[in-house]
PDB file of C-alpha atoms in Angstrom:
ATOM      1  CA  UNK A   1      -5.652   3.116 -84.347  1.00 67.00           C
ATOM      2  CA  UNK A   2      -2.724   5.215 -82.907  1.00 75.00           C
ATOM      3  CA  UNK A   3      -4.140   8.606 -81.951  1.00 75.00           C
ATOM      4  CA  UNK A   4      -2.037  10.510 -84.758  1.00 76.00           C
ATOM      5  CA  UNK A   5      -3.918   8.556 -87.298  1.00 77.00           C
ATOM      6  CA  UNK A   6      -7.381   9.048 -86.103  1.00 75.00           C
ATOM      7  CA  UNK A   7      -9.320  10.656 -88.414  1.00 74.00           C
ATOM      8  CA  UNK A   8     -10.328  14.835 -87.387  1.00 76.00           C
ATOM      9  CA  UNK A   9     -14.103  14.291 -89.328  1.00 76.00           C
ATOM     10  CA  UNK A  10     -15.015  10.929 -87.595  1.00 81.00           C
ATOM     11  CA  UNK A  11     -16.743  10.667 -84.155  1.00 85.00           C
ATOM     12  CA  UNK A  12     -17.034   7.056 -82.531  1.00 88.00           C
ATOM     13  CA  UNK A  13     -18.615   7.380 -78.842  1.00 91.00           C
ATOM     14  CA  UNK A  14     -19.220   3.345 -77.182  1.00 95.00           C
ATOM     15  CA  UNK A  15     -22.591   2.950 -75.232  1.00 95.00           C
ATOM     16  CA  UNK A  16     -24.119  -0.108 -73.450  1.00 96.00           C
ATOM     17  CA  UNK A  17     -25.964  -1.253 -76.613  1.00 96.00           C
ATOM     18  CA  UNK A  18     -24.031   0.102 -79.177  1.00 96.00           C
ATOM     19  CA  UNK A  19     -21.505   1.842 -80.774  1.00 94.00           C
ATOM     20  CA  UNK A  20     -22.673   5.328 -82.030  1.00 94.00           C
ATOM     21  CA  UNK A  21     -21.131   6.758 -85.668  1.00 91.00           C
ATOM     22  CA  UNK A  22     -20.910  10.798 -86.270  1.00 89.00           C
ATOM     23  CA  UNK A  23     -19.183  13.850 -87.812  1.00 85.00           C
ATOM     24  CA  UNK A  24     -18.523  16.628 -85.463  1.00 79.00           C
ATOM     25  CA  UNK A  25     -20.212  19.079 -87.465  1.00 76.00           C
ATOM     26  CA  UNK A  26     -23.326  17.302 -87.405  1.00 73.00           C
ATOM     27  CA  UNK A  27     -24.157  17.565 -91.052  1.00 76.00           C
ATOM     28  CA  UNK A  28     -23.979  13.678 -91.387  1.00 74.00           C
ATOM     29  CA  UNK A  29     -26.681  11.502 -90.168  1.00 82.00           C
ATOM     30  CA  UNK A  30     -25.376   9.599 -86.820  1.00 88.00           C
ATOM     31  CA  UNK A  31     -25.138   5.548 -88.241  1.00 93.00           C
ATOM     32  CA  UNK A  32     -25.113   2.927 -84.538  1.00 95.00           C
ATOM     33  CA  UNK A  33     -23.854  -0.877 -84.735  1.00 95.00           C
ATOM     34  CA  UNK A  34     -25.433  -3.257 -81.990  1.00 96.00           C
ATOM     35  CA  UNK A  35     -23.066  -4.133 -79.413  1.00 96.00           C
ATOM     36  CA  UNK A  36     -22.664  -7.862 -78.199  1.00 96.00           C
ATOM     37  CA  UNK A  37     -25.640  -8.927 -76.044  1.00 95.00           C
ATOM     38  CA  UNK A  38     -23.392 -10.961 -74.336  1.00 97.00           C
ATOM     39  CA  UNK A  39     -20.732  -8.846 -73.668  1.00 97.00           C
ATOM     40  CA  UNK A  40     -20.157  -5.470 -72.489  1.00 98.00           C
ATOM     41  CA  UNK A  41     -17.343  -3.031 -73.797  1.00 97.00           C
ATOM     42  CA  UNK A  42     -15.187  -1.203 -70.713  1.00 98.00           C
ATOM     43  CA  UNK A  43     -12.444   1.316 -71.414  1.00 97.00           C
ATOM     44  CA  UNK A  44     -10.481   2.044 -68.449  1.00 98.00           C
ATOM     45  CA  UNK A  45      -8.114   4.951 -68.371  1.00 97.00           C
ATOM     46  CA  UNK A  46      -5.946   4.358 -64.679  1.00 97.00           C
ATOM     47  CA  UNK A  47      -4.096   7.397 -64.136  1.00 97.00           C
ATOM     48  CA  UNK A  48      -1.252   8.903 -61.697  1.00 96.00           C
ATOM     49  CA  UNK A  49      -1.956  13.297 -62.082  1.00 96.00           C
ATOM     50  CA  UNK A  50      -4.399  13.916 -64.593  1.00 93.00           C
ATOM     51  CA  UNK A  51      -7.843  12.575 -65.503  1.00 94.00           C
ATOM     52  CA  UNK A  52     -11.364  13.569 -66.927  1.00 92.00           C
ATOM     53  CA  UNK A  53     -14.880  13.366 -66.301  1.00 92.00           C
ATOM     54  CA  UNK A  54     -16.436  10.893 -69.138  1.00 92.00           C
ATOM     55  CA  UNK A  55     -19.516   8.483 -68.879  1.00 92.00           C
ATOM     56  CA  UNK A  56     -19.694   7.045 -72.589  1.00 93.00           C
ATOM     57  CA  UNK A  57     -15.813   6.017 -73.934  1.00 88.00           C
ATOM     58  CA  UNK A  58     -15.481   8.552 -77.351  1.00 88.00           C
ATOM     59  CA  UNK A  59     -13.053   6.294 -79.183  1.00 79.00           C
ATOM     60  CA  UNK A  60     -11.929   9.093 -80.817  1.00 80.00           C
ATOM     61  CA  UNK A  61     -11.387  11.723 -78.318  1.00 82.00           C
ATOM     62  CA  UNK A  62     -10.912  10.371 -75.479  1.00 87.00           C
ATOM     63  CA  UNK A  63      -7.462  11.076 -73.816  1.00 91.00           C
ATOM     64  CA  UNK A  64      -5.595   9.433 -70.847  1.00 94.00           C
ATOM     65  CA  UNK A  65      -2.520   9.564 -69.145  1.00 95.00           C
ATOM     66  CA  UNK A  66      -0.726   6.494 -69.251  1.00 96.00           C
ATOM     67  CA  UNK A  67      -0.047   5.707 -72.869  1.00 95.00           C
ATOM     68  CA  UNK A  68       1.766   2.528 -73.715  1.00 96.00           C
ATOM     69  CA  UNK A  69       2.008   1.532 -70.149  1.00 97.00           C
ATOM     70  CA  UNK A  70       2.333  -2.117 -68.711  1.00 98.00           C
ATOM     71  CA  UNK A  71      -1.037  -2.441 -66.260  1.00 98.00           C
ATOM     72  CA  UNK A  72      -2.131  -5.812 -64.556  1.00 98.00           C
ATOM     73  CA  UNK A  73      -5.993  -6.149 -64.825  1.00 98.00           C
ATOM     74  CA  UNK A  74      -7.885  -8.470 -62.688  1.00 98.00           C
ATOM     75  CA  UNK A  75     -12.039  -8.154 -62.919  1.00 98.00           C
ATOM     76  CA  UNK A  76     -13.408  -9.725 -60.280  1.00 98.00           C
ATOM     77  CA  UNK A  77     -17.054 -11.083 -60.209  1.00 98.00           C
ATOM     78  CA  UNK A  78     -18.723  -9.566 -56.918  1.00 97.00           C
ATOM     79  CA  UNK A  79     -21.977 -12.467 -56.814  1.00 96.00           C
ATOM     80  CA  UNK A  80     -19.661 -15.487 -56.910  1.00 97.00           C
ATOM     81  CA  UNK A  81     -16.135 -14.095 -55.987  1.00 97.00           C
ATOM     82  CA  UNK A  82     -14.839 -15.999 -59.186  1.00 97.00           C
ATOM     83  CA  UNK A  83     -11.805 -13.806 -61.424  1.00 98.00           C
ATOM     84  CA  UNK A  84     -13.338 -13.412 -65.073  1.00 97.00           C
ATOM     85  CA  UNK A  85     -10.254 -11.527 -66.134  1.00 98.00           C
ATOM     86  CA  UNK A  86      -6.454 -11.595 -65.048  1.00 98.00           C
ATOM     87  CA  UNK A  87      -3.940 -10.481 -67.648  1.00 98.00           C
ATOM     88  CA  UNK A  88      -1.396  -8.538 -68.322  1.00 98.00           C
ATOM     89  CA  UNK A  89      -2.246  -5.373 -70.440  1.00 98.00           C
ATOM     90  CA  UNK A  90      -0.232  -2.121 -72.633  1.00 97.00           C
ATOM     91  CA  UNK A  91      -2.817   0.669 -72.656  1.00 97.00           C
ATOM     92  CA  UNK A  92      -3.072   2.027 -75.828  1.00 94.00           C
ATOM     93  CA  UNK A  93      -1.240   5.251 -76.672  1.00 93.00           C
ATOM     94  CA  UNK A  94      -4.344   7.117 -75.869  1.00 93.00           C
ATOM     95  CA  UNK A  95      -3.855   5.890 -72.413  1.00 95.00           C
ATOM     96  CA  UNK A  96      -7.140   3.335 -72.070  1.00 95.00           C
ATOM     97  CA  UNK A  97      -7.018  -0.596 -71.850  1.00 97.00           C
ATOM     98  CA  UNK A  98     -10.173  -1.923 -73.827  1.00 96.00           C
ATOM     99  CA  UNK A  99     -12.143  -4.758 -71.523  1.00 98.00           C
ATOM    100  CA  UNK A 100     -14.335  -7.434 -73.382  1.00 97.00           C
ATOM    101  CA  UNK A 101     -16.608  -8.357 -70.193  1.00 98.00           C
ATOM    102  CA  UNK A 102     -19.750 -10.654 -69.210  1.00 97.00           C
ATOM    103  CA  UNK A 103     -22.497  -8.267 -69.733  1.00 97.00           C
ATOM    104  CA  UNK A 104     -24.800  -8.035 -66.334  1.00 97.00           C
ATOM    105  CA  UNK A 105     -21.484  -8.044 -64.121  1.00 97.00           C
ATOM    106  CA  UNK A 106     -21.330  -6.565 -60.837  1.00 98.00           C
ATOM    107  CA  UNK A 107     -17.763  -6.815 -59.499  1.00 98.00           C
ATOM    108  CA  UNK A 108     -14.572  -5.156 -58.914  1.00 98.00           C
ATOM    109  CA  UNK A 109     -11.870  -4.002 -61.251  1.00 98.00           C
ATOM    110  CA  UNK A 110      -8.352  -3.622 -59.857  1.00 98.00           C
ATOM    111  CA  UNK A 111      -5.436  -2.270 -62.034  1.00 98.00           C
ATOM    112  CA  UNK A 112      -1.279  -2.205 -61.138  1.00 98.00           C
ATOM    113  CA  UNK A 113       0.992  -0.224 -62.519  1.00 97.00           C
ATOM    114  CA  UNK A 114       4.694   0.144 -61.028  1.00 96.00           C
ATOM    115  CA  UNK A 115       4.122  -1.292 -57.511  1.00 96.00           C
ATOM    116  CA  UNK A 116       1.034   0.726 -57.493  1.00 97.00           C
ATOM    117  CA  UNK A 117      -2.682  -0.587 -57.586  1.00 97.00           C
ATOM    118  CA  UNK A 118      -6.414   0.845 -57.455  1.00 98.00           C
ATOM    119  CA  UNK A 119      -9.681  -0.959 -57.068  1.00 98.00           C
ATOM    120  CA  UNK A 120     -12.845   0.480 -58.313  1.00 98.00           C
ATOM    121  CA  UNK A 121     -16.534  -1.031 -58.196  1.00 98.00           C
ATOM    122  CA  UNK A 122     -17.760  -2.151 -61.911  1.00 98.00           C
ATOM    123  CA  UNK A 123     -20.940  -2.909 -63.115  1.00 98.00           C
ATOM    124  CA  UNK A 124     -21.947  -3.846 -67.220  1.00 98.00           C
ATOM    125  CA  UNK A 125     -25.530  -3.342 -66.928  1.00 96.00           C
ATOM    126  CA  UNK A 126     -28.076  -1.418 -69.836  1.00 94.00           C
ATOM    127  CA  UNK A 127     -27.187   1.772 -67.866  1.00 95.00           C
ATOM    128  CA  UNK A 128     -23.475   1.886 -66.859  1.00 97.00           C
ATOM    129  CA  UNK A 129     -20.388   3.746 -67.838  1.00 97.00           C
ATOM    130  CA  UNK A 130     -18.218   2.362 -70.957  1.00 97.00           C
ATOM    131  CA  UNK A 131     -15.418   4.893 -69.984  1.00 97.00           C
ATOM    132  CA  UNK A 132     -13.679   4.784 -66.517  1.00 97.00           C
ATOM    133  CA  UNK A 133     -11.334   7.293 -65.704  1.00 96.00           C
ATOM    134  CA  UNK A 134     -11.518   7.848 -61.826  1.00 96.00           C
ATOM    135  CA  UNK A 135      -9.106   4.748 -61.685  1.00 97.00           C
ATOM    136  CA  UNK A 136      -6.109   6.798 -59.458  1.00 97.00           C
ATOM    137  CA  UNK A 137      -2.411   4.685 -58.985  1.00 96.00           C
ATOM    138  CA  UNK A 138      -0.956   5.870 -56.107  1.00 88.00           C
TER     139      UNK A 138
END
C-alpha cells in the first residue's frame, strides 16, 4: 500500500513468528497472524545518506530512503555457498524491498544500486531482525 494511503489508526510491526496488529493509542486489543514456518519475512531498506535504527520492520511506519528505486538482490546461503535469491527489485515507495526467505538461513545479502553495492551478514532464525536498514551504497 503506497505510504499516502496507509491508514493513521492502524499499526502493523513483522516479527520472526508473526505479524503483530495494533492501534497507536492502545485502546484496541493487539490481534497477531502466524508467520510461515517455512519462511522468514526480511525488509531491507539500502540507503545512500539517511537511515534508522529498527529491529522489527513496522509496515506502517517504517521509512527509507530509496523509494521506487531499481536494486539487484542476491541472498546468498553461507552453509552451502548456493544463491537462494537473485532478482531484480523496485523498493517500494517507502524505500524497503520485501524478501520471502528459507527460514533458518545464515548467509549474506548483497544489494546494487547505480554501480554501487553493499553486503551485509543475514540470518532468519526465531530471534533475528525483520527490518534491515544498516545496508549503506556507496
Amino acid at each position: 500500500m503506497p505510504v499516502a494511503e496507509r491508514p493513521d489508526d492502524l499499526w502493523a510491526s513483522v516479527e520472526p513468528d508473526q505479524l503483530v496488529l495494533s492501534d497507536p493509542t492502545g485502546d484496541l486489543e493487539e490481534a497477531a497472524l502466524p508467520m510461515p514456518a517455512d519462511e522468514f519475512y526480511l525488509s531491507v531498506a539500502p540507503y545512500r545518506t539517511f537511515t534508522h535504527d529498527c529491529f522489527f520492520h513496522s509496515l506502517t511506519t517504517c521509512l527509507g530512503e530509496l523509494g521506487g528505486e531499481t536494486v539487484q538482490v542476491t541472498v546468498t546461503d553461507g552453509a552451502t555457498g548456493q544463491t537462494v535469491l537473485d532478482e531484480t527489485r523496485t523498493t517500494y515507495d517507502n524505500g524497503f524491498v520485501g524478501l520471502w526467505l528459507p527460514r533458518d538461513l545464515t548467509g549474506t545479502l548483497t544489494i546494487a544500486h547505480e554501480g554501487d553495492s553493499t553486503t551485509s551478514p543475514v540470518s532468519t532464525g526465531d530471534d533475528d531482525l525483520t527490518c534491515l536498514t544498516t545496508m549503506q551504497v556507496a
